[in-house]
Amino acid sequence: MSGGRVKIGIDGLDQMMGGGLVPGSIAAIIGSYGTGKTSFALQFLWDGVQLGEHTIYISLEEREDRIFEYMAQKGWNYKPFLNKLITVLKLDPSDFNLAINRIKNELPELIRTVGAIRVVIDPISLFEDLFESNSLRRQEMFRFVEGLRDQQCTVVMTSETDRDNPYASRHNLIEYLCDTVIILRYVRPDDLSDVHLALEVVKMRLSSHSREIKPYEILQDKILVHSEANVF
Ligand SMILES: Nc1ncnc2c1ncn2[C@@H]1O[C@H](COP(=O)(O)OP(=O)(O)O)[C@@H](O)[C@H]1O
Ligand SMILES: [Mg+2]
């Protein structure tokens, strides 16, 4: 923590949020595939591990071994922390009842048992897909997020974007439920020169934050936010 904030561990981004996430808050990182959601989420986890915090990574997309591969690629010595400070759990969203049950009922229990300070759900959009109707999804997600609020941990959930709107999550829901919303997106200049990545903090409850749009790069071992540069 820095100045009472929970850092994501990405310099420029933490600065944009006044030092990091508010402890106990719930953040959404929204972006289309390949924008770096998993990389951001892992960085948040690893920052906690380095502080000796217990962390949980719920993966609905990538298998456990892929998650570990990511960490190894980044040069993180994660192995001594496995099943100690790092708990990774892959849920199969194709088994509807099991996935819903485990997320709804077992996750709060797991957070308590592990004493998790940081929790990642990547991506929550695959969980949201499971509900049969919009009204059921809204009702269940509201309950789920409120349940997370009763815990002591800070949560980062990622989501795919809405097909037609890069500023909205796939189901147009978590941006309202979460305290903080970070948007990751591609910027394609009109002249069809290089595609860039840009991020912005569009919402942060109970805190002031930067509204600037900053370019970033995903490097082998870290995420680099170009704080000095402007996209527009
Ligand atoms: N270790 C790495 N070194 C360099 N680039 C990487 C590395 N990991 C991921 N990337 C780049 O970041 C992109 C986004 O990765 P990822 O975090 O999986 O995005 P998302 O979860 O949004 O789909 C990848 O397509 C790749 O271009
Ligand atoms: Mg991902």
XYZ file of N, CA and C and ligand atoms in Angstrom:
724
model
N 0.845 -1.213 0.000
C 0.000 0.000 0.000
C 0.867 1.245 0.000
N 0.365 2.293 -0.621
C 1.106 3.550 -0.610
C 0.117 4.664 -0.339
N 0.355 5.425 0.709
C -0.580 6.492 1.077
C -1.983 5.949 1.253
N -2.085 4.762 1.831
C -3.404 4.178 2.050
C -4.036 3.608 0.797
N -3.268 3.492 -0.278
C -3.827 2.940 -1.511
C -3.257 1.547 -1.798
N -4.003 0.783 -2.551
C -3.549 -0.527 -2.997
C -3.052 -0.356 -4.432
N -1.747 -0.444 -4.587
C -1.189 -0.207 -5.915
C -1.480 -1.373 -6.854
N -1.691 -1.033 -8.129
C -1.771 -2.092 -9.138
C -0.352 -2.541 -9.460
N 0.597 -1.614 -9.292
C 1.984 -1.966 -9.566
C 2.417 -1.535 -10.959
N 1.633 -0.622 -11.533
C 1.974 -0.046 -12.838
C 2.071 1.460 -12.614
N 3.304 1.965 -12.667
C 3.575 3.327 -12.194
C 2.602 4.397 -12.680
N 2.580 4.646 -13.986
C 1.755 5.739 -14.523
C 0.289 5.590 -14.155
N -0.185 4.358 -14.177
C -1.600 4.106 -13.881
C -1.906 4.382 -12.410
N -1.043 3.923 -11.525
C -1.272 4.180 -10.091
C -1.308 5.693 -9.818
N -0.425 6.416 -10.477
C -0.427 7.883 -10.321
C -1.756 8.488 -10.754
N -2.299 7.980 -11.855
C -3.559 8.527 -12.374
C -4.693 8.323 -11.381
N -4.530 7.331 -10.481
C -5.580 7.016 -9.503
C -5.237 7.544 -8.113
N -4.330 8.493 -8.057
C -3.984 9.059 -6.761
C -3.185 8.102 -5.892
N -2.437 7.207 -6.529
C -1.576 6.287 -5.777
C -1.971 4.836 -5.924
N -3.202 4.583 -6.317
C -3.661 3.200 -6.487
C -5.146 3.080 -6.198
N -5.590 1.854 -6.038
C -7.012 1.595 -5.761
C -7.308 1.882 -4.291
N -8.538 2.227 -4.006
C -8.955 2.421 -2.621
C -9.074 1.035 -1.971
N -8.458 0.838 -0.799
C -8.521 -0.485 -0.159
C -9.974 -0.944 0.025
N -10.217 -2.196 -0.301
C -11.567 -2.751 -0.147
C -12.499 -2.437 -1.297
N -12.004 -1.699 -2.296
C -12.877 -1.343 -3.417
C -12.825 -2.411 -4.500
N -13.709 -2.259 -5.480
C -13.818 -3.231 -6.565
C -13.604 -2.492 -7.882
N -12.636 -2.974 -8.646
C -12.289 -2.305 -9.897
C -12.599 -3.192 -11.089
N -12.986 -2.553 -12.188
C -13.188 -3.264 -13.444
C -12.155 -2.776 -14.444
N -11.509 -3.713 -15.109
C -10.619 -3.380 -16.217
C -11.298 -3.906 -17.475
N -11.705 -2.971 -18.329
C -12.513 -3.333 -19.494
C -11.702 -3.110 -20.764
N -11.653 -4.122 -21.613
C -10.919 -3.985 -22.868
C -11.190 -5.168 -23.770
N -10.980 -5.006 -25.056
C -11.197 -6.140 -25.953
C -9.994 -7.084 -25.869
N -10.088 -8.216 -26.543
C -9.030 -9.231 -26.445
C -7.691 -8.641 -26.875
N -6.664 -8.999 -26.135
C -5.322 -8.555 -26.505
C -4.940 -7.175 -26.003
N -5.828 -6.508 -25.297
C -5.469 -5.172 -24.790
C -4.635 -5.262 -23.512
N -4.571 -6.436 -22.892
C -3.689 -6.594 -21.738
C -4.399 -6.780 -20.406
N -5.672 -7.138 -20.437
C -6.416 -7.282 -19.186
C -5.753 -8.281 -18.238
N -5.400 -9.435 -18.800
C -4.770 -10.458 -17.969
C -3.430 -9.969 -17.438
N -2.678 -9.262 -18.278
C -1.380 -8.737 -17.841
C -1.547 -7.721 -16.703
N -2.546 -6.840 -16.806
C -2.792 -5.859 -15.747
C -3.194 -6.567 -14.452
N -4.072 -7.563 -14.593
C -4.578 -8.276 -13.416
C -3.443 -9.006 -12.704
N -2.558 -9.612 -13.496
C -1.433 -10.334 -12.897
C -0.482 -9.383 -12.188
N -0.302 -8.217 -12.764
C 0.573 -7.219 -12.154
C 0.041 -6.807 -10.769
N -1.273 -6.642 -10.711
C -1.950 -6.295 -9.449
C -1.720 -7.395 -8.401
N -1.821 -8.643 -8.861
C -1.612 -9.772 -7.962
C -0.173 -9.791 -7.429
N 0.751 -9.637 -8.360
C 2.173 -9.758 -8.034
C 2.621 -8.637 -7.106
N 2.068 -7.455 -7.282
C 2.398 -6.344 -6.385
C 2.045 -6.714 -4.942
N 0.922 -7.391 -4.784
C 0.503 -7.828 -3.453
C 1.413 -8.909 -2.889
N 1.756 -9.869 -3.739
C 2.620 -10.980 -3.302
C 3.938 -10.415 -2.769
N 4.448 -9.415 -3.456
C 5.716 -8.826 -3.024
C 5.597 -8.125 -1.674
N 4.365 -7.774 -1.310
C 4.143 -7.152 -0.002
C 3.788 -8.196 1.058
N 3.813 -9.470 0.646
C 3.488 -10.542 1.583
C 1.995 -10.757 1.762
N 1.193 -10.267 0.806
C -0.257 -10.411 0.916
C -0.737 -11.708 0.261
N -1.802 -12.250 0.809
C -2.425 -13.412 0.191
C -3.291 -12.957 -0.979
N -3.211 -13.715 -2.076
C -3.925 -13.322 -3.288
C -4.650 -14.528 -3.890
N -5.754 -14.238 -4.574
C -6.508 -15.295 -5.271
C -6.737 -14.849 -6.711
N -6.469 -15.746 -7.630
C -6.701 -15.462 -9.048
C -7.719 -16.459 -9.576
N -8.923 -15.985 -9.862
C -9.950 -16.847 -10.436
C -9.905 -16.660 -11.947
N -9.570 -17.723 -12.655
C -9.466 -17.632 -14.106
C -10.632 -18.367 -14.741
N -11.383 -17.676 -15.573
C -12.487 -18.337 -16.271
C -12.111 -18.667 -17.702
N -10.951 -18.221 -18.114
C -10.574 -18.361 -19.517
C -9.336 -19.238 -19.670
N -8.241 -18.786 -19.094
C -6.971 -19.470 -19.298
C -6.743 -20.511 -18.203
N -6.130 -21.627 -18.615
C -5.846 -22.674 -17.649
C -4.772 -22.239 -16.668
N -4.728 -22.930 -15.518
C -3.740 -22.601 -14.480
C -2.321 -22.551 -15.042
N -1.973 -23.559 -15.860
C -0.587 -23.611 -16.336
C -0.245 -22.428 -17.235
N -1.256 -21.905 -17.957
C -1.023 -20.707 -18.774
C -0.740 -19.492 -17.890
N -1.478 -19.408 -16.803
C -1.289 -18.290 -15.868
C 0.135 -18.336 -15.297
N 0.573 -19.562 -14.944
C 1.931 -19.699 -14.401
C 2.973 -19.387 -15.479
N 2.649 -19.769 -16.712
C 3.554 -19.483 -17.825
C 3.730 -17.965 -17.993
N 2.620 -17.238 -17.910
C 2.670 -15.770 -17.975
C 3.627 -15.223 -16.915
N 3.471 -15.737 -15.694
C 4.291 -15.228 -14.586
C 5.767 -15.527 -14.843
N 6.037 -16.736 -15.348
C 7.421 -17.116 -15.632
C 8.001 -16.224 -16.718
N 7.189 -15.958 -17.766
C 7.634 -15.079 -18.863
C 8.029 -13.707 -18.347
N 7.316 -13.262 -17.341
C 7.588 -11.930 -16.803
C 8.808 -11.933 -15.885
N 9.343 -13.121 -15.661
C 10.548 -13.231 -14.846
C 10.251 -13.230 -13.352
N 9.003 -13.545 -13.014
C 8.636 -13.551 -11.601
C 8.944 -14.916 -10.987
N 9.565 -14.894 -9.826
C 9.859 -16.124 -9.119
C 8.642 -16.504 -8.267
N 7.602 -17.022 -8.937
C 6.311 -17.219 -8.273
C 6.227 -18.545 -7.516
N 7.088 -19.511 -7.912
C 6.900 -20.885 -7.401
C 6.886 -21.010 -5.876
N 7.791 -20.313 -5.163
C 7.773 -20.451 -3.700
C 6.463 -19.967 -3.062
N 5.692 -19.194 -3.832
C 4.474 -18.597 -3.257
C 3.203 -19.384 -3.575
N 3.351 -20.403 -4.457
C 2.163 -21.143 -4.878
C 1.493 -21.829 -3.690
N 0.166 -21.680 -3.651
C -0.652 -22.230 -2.574
C -0.271 -21.672 -1.207
N 0.538 -20.633 -1.220
C 0.795 -19.892 0.013
C 0.213 -18.495 -0.207
N 0.985 -17.621 -0.857
C 0.443 -16.282 -1.133
C -0.362 -16.244 -2.430
N -0.133 -17.229 -3.301
C -0.838 -17.238 -4.592
C -1.740 -18.464 -4.694
N -3.035 -18.239 -4.830
C -3.974 -19.324 -5.094
C -4.601 -19.061 -6.463
N -4.373 -19.962 -7.403
C -4.961 -19.808 -8.733
C -6.014 -20.887 -8.915
N -7.170 -20.482 -9.386
C -8.283 -21.415 -9.554
C -8.879 -21.211 -10.932
N -8.911 -22.300 -11.727
C -9.531 -22.210 -13.053
C -10.945 -22.760 -12.946
N -11.914 -21.958 -13.362
C -13.296 -22.437 -13.368
C -13.718 -22.644 -14.800
N -14.446 -23.724 -15.021
C -14.903 -24.012 -16.371
C -16.304 -23.436 -16.549
N -16.430 -22.361 -17.311
C -17.741 -21.731 -17.420
C -18.743 -22.568 -18.212
N -18.280 -23.652 -18.860
C -19.249 -24.453 -19.618
C -20.123 -25.276 -18.671
N -19.612 -25.526 -17.475
C -20.457 -26.216 -16.503
C -21.192 -25.160 -15.674
N -22.338 -24.781 -16.218
C -23.081 -23.638 -15.721
C -23.298 -23.645 -14.200
N -23.928 -24.714 -13.717
C -24.277 -24.732 -12.298
C -23.060 -24.729 -11.400
N -22.064 -25.496 -11.830
C -20.857 -25.586 -11.022
C -20.153 -24.235 -10.949
N -20.004 -23.591 -12.108
C -19.297 -22.304 -12.148
C -20.026 -21.261 -11.308
N -21.335 -21.192 -11.470
C -22.110 -20.206 -10.718
C -22.017 -20.469 -9.220
N -22.156 -21.739 -8.876
C -22.090 -22.083 -7.464
C -20.753 -21.757 -6.840
N -19.703 -22.102 -7.589
C -18.366 -21.894 -7.023
C -18.088 -20.408 -6.868
N -18.466 -19.620 -7.878
C -18.215 -18.178 -7.788
C -19.080 -17.552 -6.689
N -20.350 -17.927 -6.679
C -21.271 -17.266 -5.751
C -21.062 -17.700 -4.309
N -20.886 -19.016 -4.126
C -20.866 -19.525 -2.754
C -19.472 -19.802 -2.231
N -18.637 -20.379 -3.103
C -17.331 -20.806 -2.599
C -16.303 -19.685 -2.561
N -16.438 -18.705 -3.462
C -15.414 -17.664 -3.495
C -15.359 -16.869 -2.183
N -16.507 -16.407 -1.671
C -16.443 -15.668 -0.405
C -15.804 -16.493 0.709
N -16.122 -17.781 0.717
C -15.558 -18.698 1.702
C -14.037 -18.817 1.526
N -13.638 -18.964 0.250
C -12.214 -19.100 -0.065
C -11.447 -17.834 0.342
N -12.037 -16.686 0.079
C -11.388 -15.410 0.435
C -11.133 -15.364 1.936
N -12.131 -15.801 2.696
C -11.980 -15.804 4.159
C -10.930 -16.801 4.608
N -11.004 -18.022 4.043
C -10.073 -19.068 4.465
C -8.626 -18.689 4.181
N -8.420 -18.170 2.960
C -7.067 -17.814 2.536
C -6.614 -16.519 3.220
N -7.566 -15.707 3.625
C -7.245 -14.390 4.167
C -6.757 -13.471 3.059
N -7.408 -13.587 1.875
C -6.942 -12.856 0.695
C -7.130 -11.349 0.841
N -6.076 -10.636 0.456
C -6.103 -9.177 0.451
C -6.418 -8.678 -0.961
N -5.994 -9.475 -1.947
C -6.256 -9.109 -3.344
C -6.896 -10.289 -4.056
N -7.940 -9.981 -4.837
C -8.653 -11.016 -5.584
C -8.830 -10.555 -7.026
N -8.558 -11.460 -7.959
C -8.753 -11.174 -9.386
C -9.786 -12.143 -9.941
N -10.689 -11.647 -10.772
C -11.591 -12.519 -11.530
C -11.417 -12.151 -13.007
N -10.924 -13.102 -13.793
C -10.491 -12.789 -15.157
C -10.973 -13.827 -16.145
N -11.906 -13.499 -17.018
C -12.719 -12.291 -17.046
C -14.099 -12.566 -16.445
N -14.641 -11.567 -15.780
C -15.979 -11.712 -15.190
C -17.035 -11.842 -16.299
N -16.720 -11.340 -17.494
C -17.715 -11.374 -18.584
C -18.111 -12.810 -18.947
N -17.188 -13.771 -18.803
C -17.551 -15.165 -19.101
C -18.505 -15.711 -18.049
N -18.384 -15.209 -16.833
C -19.336 -15.581 -15.779
C -20.701 -14.939 -16.059
N -20.665 -13.661 -16.445
C -21.924 -12.960 -16.738
C -22.685 -13.610 -17.894
N -21.930 -14.175 -18.843
C -22.559 -14.831 -20.000
C -23.494 -15.972 -19.583
N -23.236 -16.535 -18.403
C -23.946 -17.746 -18.015
C -25.421 -17.527 -17.701
N -25.779 -16.307 -17.367
C -27.164 -16.081 -16.939
C -28.113 -16.044 -18.130
N -29.315 -16.578 -17.899
C -30.261 -16.734 -19.002
C -30.882 -15.428 -19.448
N -31.077 -14.520 -18.529
C -31.752 -13.280 -18.907
C -31.009 -12.093 -18.323
N -31.250 -10.937 -18.914
C -30.617 -9.719 -18.416
C -31.030 -9.419 -16.981
N -32.303 -9.676 -16.692
C -32.772 -9.319 -15.351
C -32.143 -10.232 -14.297
N -32.018 -11.501 -14.642
C -31.383 -12.435 -13.700
C -29.906 -12.067 -13.513
N -29.264 -11.726 -14.617
C -27.841 -11.356 -14.570
C -27.660 -10.130 -13.674
N -28.505 -9.135 -13.883
C -28.391 -7.892 -13.111
C -28.570 -8.171 -11.625
N -29.592 -8.937 -11.327
C -29.914 -9.261 -9.937
C -28.777 -10.053 -9.274
N -28.282 -11.071 -9.975
C -27.236 -11.924 -9.398
C -25.900 -11.187 -9.285
N -25.584 -10.377 -10.291
C -24.310 -9.658 -10.263
C -24.313 -8.604 -9.163
N -25.447 -7.958 -8.992
C -25.575 -6.964 -7.923
C -25.309 -7.630 -6.574
N -25.936 -8.772 -6.381
C -25.785 -9.507 -5.122
C -24.332 -9.963 -4.926
N -23.764 -10.439 -6.022
C -22.387 -10.944 -5.978
C -21.398 -9.835 -5.605
N -21.534 -8.683 -6.264
C -20.603 -7.578 -5.998
C -20.808 -7.039 -4.576
N -22.045 -6.976 -4.147
C -22.303 -6.535 -2.771
C -21.680 -7.509 -1.770
N -21.737 -8.795 -2.097
C -21.121 -9.818 -1.243
C -19.615 -9.610 -1.149
N -19.002 -9.263 -2.280
C -17.554 -9.018 -2.280
C -17.200 -7.823 -1.409
N -18.104 -6.848 -1.397
C -17.865 -5.645 -0.595
C -17.787 -5.938 0.902
N -18.453 -6.990 1.308
C -18.440 -7.332 2.729
C -17.108 -7.945 3.148
N -16.278 -8.278 2.154
C -14.973 -8.873 2.453
C -13.942 -7.767 2.665
N -12.794 -8.187 3.171
C -11.732 -7.213 3.462
C -10.851 -6.908 2.253
N -11.069 -7.641 1.158
C -10.094 -7.592 0.048
C -10.405 -6.512 -0.986
N -9.384 -6.207 -1.781
C -9.539 -5.329 -2.943
C -9.638 -6.233 -4.167
N -10.607 -5.953 -5.030
C -10.918 -6.859 -6.139
C -10.682 -6.175 -7.490
N -10.076 -6.907 -8.397
C -9.978 -6.463 -9.791
C -10.682 -7.501 -10.648
N -11.702 -7.080 -11.389
C -12.315 -7.992 -12.354
C -12.134 -7.433 -13.750
N -11.893 -8.314 -14.695
C -11.701 -7.855 -16.065
C -12.946 -8.190 -16.871
N -13.143 -7.466 -17.959
C -14.278 -7.772 -18.830
C -13.958 -7.449 -20.271
N -14.476 -8.268 -21.145
C -14.464 -7.933 -22.563
C -15.359 -6.716 -22.772
N -15.148 -6.040 -23.887
C -15.981 -4.866 -24.187
C -17.242 -5.274 -24.929
N -18.179 -4.403 -24.903
C -19.387 -4.482 -25.715
C -18.948 -4.458 -27.191
N -19.603 -5.228 -28.013
C -19.185 -5.318 -29.414
C -19.208 -3.953 -30.104
N -20.158 -3.111 -29.718
C -20.335 -1.836 -30.430
C -19.776 -0.635 -29.700
N -19.312 -0.820 -28.476
C -18.879 0.340 -27.695
C -17.640 0.003 -26.865
N -16.477 0.538 -27.253
C -15.237 0.193 -26.530
C -15.180 0.757 -25.114
N -16.162 1.569 -24.755
C -16.201 2.129 -23.402
C -17.149 1.377 -22.483
N -17.784 0.341 -23.005
C -18.742 -0.398 -22.185
C -18.323 -1.854 -22.081
N -18.662 -2.485 -20.955
C -18.369 -3.906 -20.798
C -19.391 -4.708 -21.590
N -19.096 -5.986 -21.779
C -19.942 -6.805 -22.645
C -21.423 -6.757 -22.254
N -21.704 -6.766 -20.956
C -23.110 -6.776 -20.550
C -23.568 -5.439 -19.981
N -22.749 -4.414 -20.129
C -23.135 -3.057 -19.720
C -23.561 -2.989 -18.255
N -22.886 -3.748 -17.414
C -23.364 -3.881 -16.050
C -22.288 -3.548 -15.020
N -21.115 -4.143 -15.163
C -20.131 -4.018 -14.079
C -19.606 -2.599 -13.942
N -19.667 -1.809 -15.023
C -19.191 -0.428 -14.891
C -20.044 0.342 -13.891
N -21.279 -0.079 -13.691
C -22.134 0.576 -12.696
C -21.904 0.004 -11.306
N -21.586 -1.286 -11.258
C -21.454 -1.957 -9.958
C -20.093 -1.708 -9.309
N -19.058 -1.515 -10.136
C -17.704 -1.386 -9.596
C -17.403 0.055 -9.176
N -16.432 0.203 -8.279
C -16.060 1.536 -7.785
C -15.143 2.255 -8.753
N -14.287 1.466 -9.380
C -13.290 2.038 -10.284
C -13.418 1.359 -11.638
N -13.321 2.142 -12.702
C -13.375 1.566 -14.046
C -12.192 2.078 -14.861
N -11.414 1.131 -15.348
C -10.268 1.446 -16.205
C -10.555 0.864 -17.584
N -10.427 1.709 -18.601
C -10.691 1.259 -19.972
C -9.366 1.091 -20.711
N -9.193 -0.067 -21.334
C -8.032 -0.327 -22.192
C -8.547 -0.436 -23.617
N -7.902 0.236 -24.550
C -8.391 0.086 -25.930
C -7.317 0.352 -26.967
N -7.641 -0.091 -28.156
C -6.756 0.167 -29.295
C -7.048 1.549 -29.835
N -5.990 2.229 -30.260
C -6.171 3.502 -30.950
C -5.585 3.311 -32.336
N -6.443 3.416 -33.326
C -5.987 3.246 -34.713
C -6.020 4.590 -35.408
N -4.840 5.156 -35.638
C -4.819 6.474 -36.284
C -5.438 6.393 -37.676
N -5.989 7.517 -38.138
C -6.681 7.553 -39.428
C -5.768 7.170 -40.585
N -4.485 7.484 -40.409
C -3.577 7.212 -41.530
C -3.098 5.754 -41.569
N -3.734 4.915 -40.753
C -3.410 3.487 -40.720
C -1.937 3.208 -40.368
N -1.317 4.150 -39.682
C 0.016 3.864 -39.159
C -0.147 2.944 -37.947
N 0.893 2.762 -37.168
C 0.860 1.775 -36.079
C -0.373 1.859 -35.189
N -0.833 0.716 -34.762
C -1.910 0.662 -33.777
C -1.291 0.861 -32.406
N -1.910 1.703 -31.594
C -1.403 1.920 -30.250
C -2.417 1.446 -29.230
N -1.944 1.280 -28.006
C -2.837 0.968 -26.900
C -2.935 2.202 -26.016
N -4.127 2.474 -25.516
C -4.302 3.626 -24.628
C -5.226 3.253 -23.487
N -4.969 3.852 -22.338
C -5.826 3.570 -21.184
C -6.368 4.855 -20.585
N -7.465 4.730 -19.898
C -7.988 5.860 -19.134
C -8.767 5.350 -17.931
N -8.782 6.175 -16.899
C -9.566 5.875 -15.701
C -10.851 6.671 -15.860
N -11.964 5.998 -16.089
C -13.198 6.731 -16.380
C -14.070 6.930 -15.148
N -13.776 6.156 -14.099
C -14.618 6.290 -12.900
C -13.811 5.884 -11.687
N -13.945 6.620 -10.607
C -13.322 6.224 -9.355
C -14.124 6.830 -8.219
N -14.896 5.989 -7.569
C -15.721 6.459 -6.450
C -14.864 6.920 -5.285
N -15.281 7.982 -4.632
C -14.629 8.459 -3.409
C -13.184 8.889 -3.631
N -12.862 9.282 -4.845
C -11.487 9.695 -5.094
C -11.435 10.569 -6.339
N -10.502 11.502 -6.339
C -10.263 12.218 -7.581
C -9.315 11.366 -8.417
N -9.364 11.533 -9.711
C -8.473 10.768 -10.581
C -8.240 11.553 -11.859
N -7.195 11.163 -12.543
C -6.873 11.801 -13.817
C -7.865 11.343 -14.880
N -8.229 12.241 -15.773
C -9.089 11.858 -16.896
C -8.321 11.830 -18.209
N -7.011 11.855 -18.058
C -6.197 11.841 -19.265
C -6.195 10.463 -19.923
N -5.911 10.467 -21.208
C -5.786 9.220 -21.962
C -4.301 9.003 -22.209
N -3.793 7.897 -21.700
C -2.349 7.671 -21.790
C -2.010 6.407 -22.588
N -1.023 6.526 -23.469
C -0.581 5.333 -24.192
C 0.188 4.383 -23.282
N 0.101 3.097 -23.554
C 0.878 2.125 -22.780
C 1.370 1.017 -23.697
N 2.373 0.322 -23.198
C 2.946 -0.806 -23.927
C 3.053 -1.989 -22.987
N 2.817 -3.170 -23.532
C 3.034 -4.377 -22.734
C 4.392 -4.939 -23.141
N 5.331 -4.861 -22.227
C 6.670 -5.382 -22.483
C 6.780 -6.756 -21.837
N 7.844 -7.420 -22.154
C 8.066 -8.763 -21.615
C 7.902 -8.817 -20.093
N 8.510 -7.851 -19.397
C 8.559 -7.959 -17.940
C 7.741 -6.907 -17.205
N 7.118 -5.984 -17.949
C 6.286 -5.002 -17.239
C 5.359 -4.268 -18.206
N 4.466 -3.495 -17.636
C 3.586 -2.650 -18.438
C 4.062 -1.217 -18.262
N 4.278 -0.559 -19.378
C 4.856 0.782 -19.355
C 3.788 1.791 -19.776
N 3.448 2.699 -18.873
C 2.501 3.761 -19.223
C 3.305 5.012 -19.545
N 3.062 5.567 -20.711
C 3.814 6.758 -21.121
C 3.102 7.990 -20.562
N 3.439 8.301 -19.312
C 2.726 9.368 -18.604
C 2.953 10.734 -19.242
N 4.111 10.881 -19.867
C 4.459 12.188 -20.431
C 3.760 12.433 -21.774
N 3.301 11.353 -22.409
C 2.717 11.479 -23.751
C 1.198 11.584 -23.686
N 0.622 12.229 -24.687
C -0.822 12.279 -24.815
C -1.229 11.618 -26.111
N -2.392 10.956 -26.069
C -2.856 10.273 -27.283
C -3.492 11.274 -28.228
N -4.224 12.250 -27.624
C -4.910 13.233 -28.474
C -4.459 14.638 -28.134
N 5.359 -11.404 -21.755
C 4.945 -10.632 -22.774
N 5.836 -9.987 -23.555
C 5.434 -9.196 -24.544
N 4.159 -8.992 -24.867
C 3.227 -9.605 -24.138
C 3.558 -10.441 -23.048
N 2.405 -10.903 -22.490
C 1.432 -10.371 -23.227
N 1.902 -9.603 -24.223
C 1.149 -8.845 -25.234
O 0.027 -8.355 -24.606
C -1.133 -8.719 -25.332
C -2.280 -8.819 -24.363
O -2.143 -9.891 -23.499
P -3.246 -10.244 -22.403
O -2.841 -9.626 -21.127
O -3.426 -11.706 -22.428
O -4.564 -9.503 -22.966
P -6.123 -9.807 -22.704
O -6.216 -10.514 -21.402
O -6.753 -8.453 -22.703
O -6.612 -10.612 -23.861
C -0.744 -9.968 -26.048
O -1.514 -10.166 -27.198
C 0.689 -9.666 -26.398
O 0.734 -8.860 -27.557
Mg -7.052 -12.333 -20.804
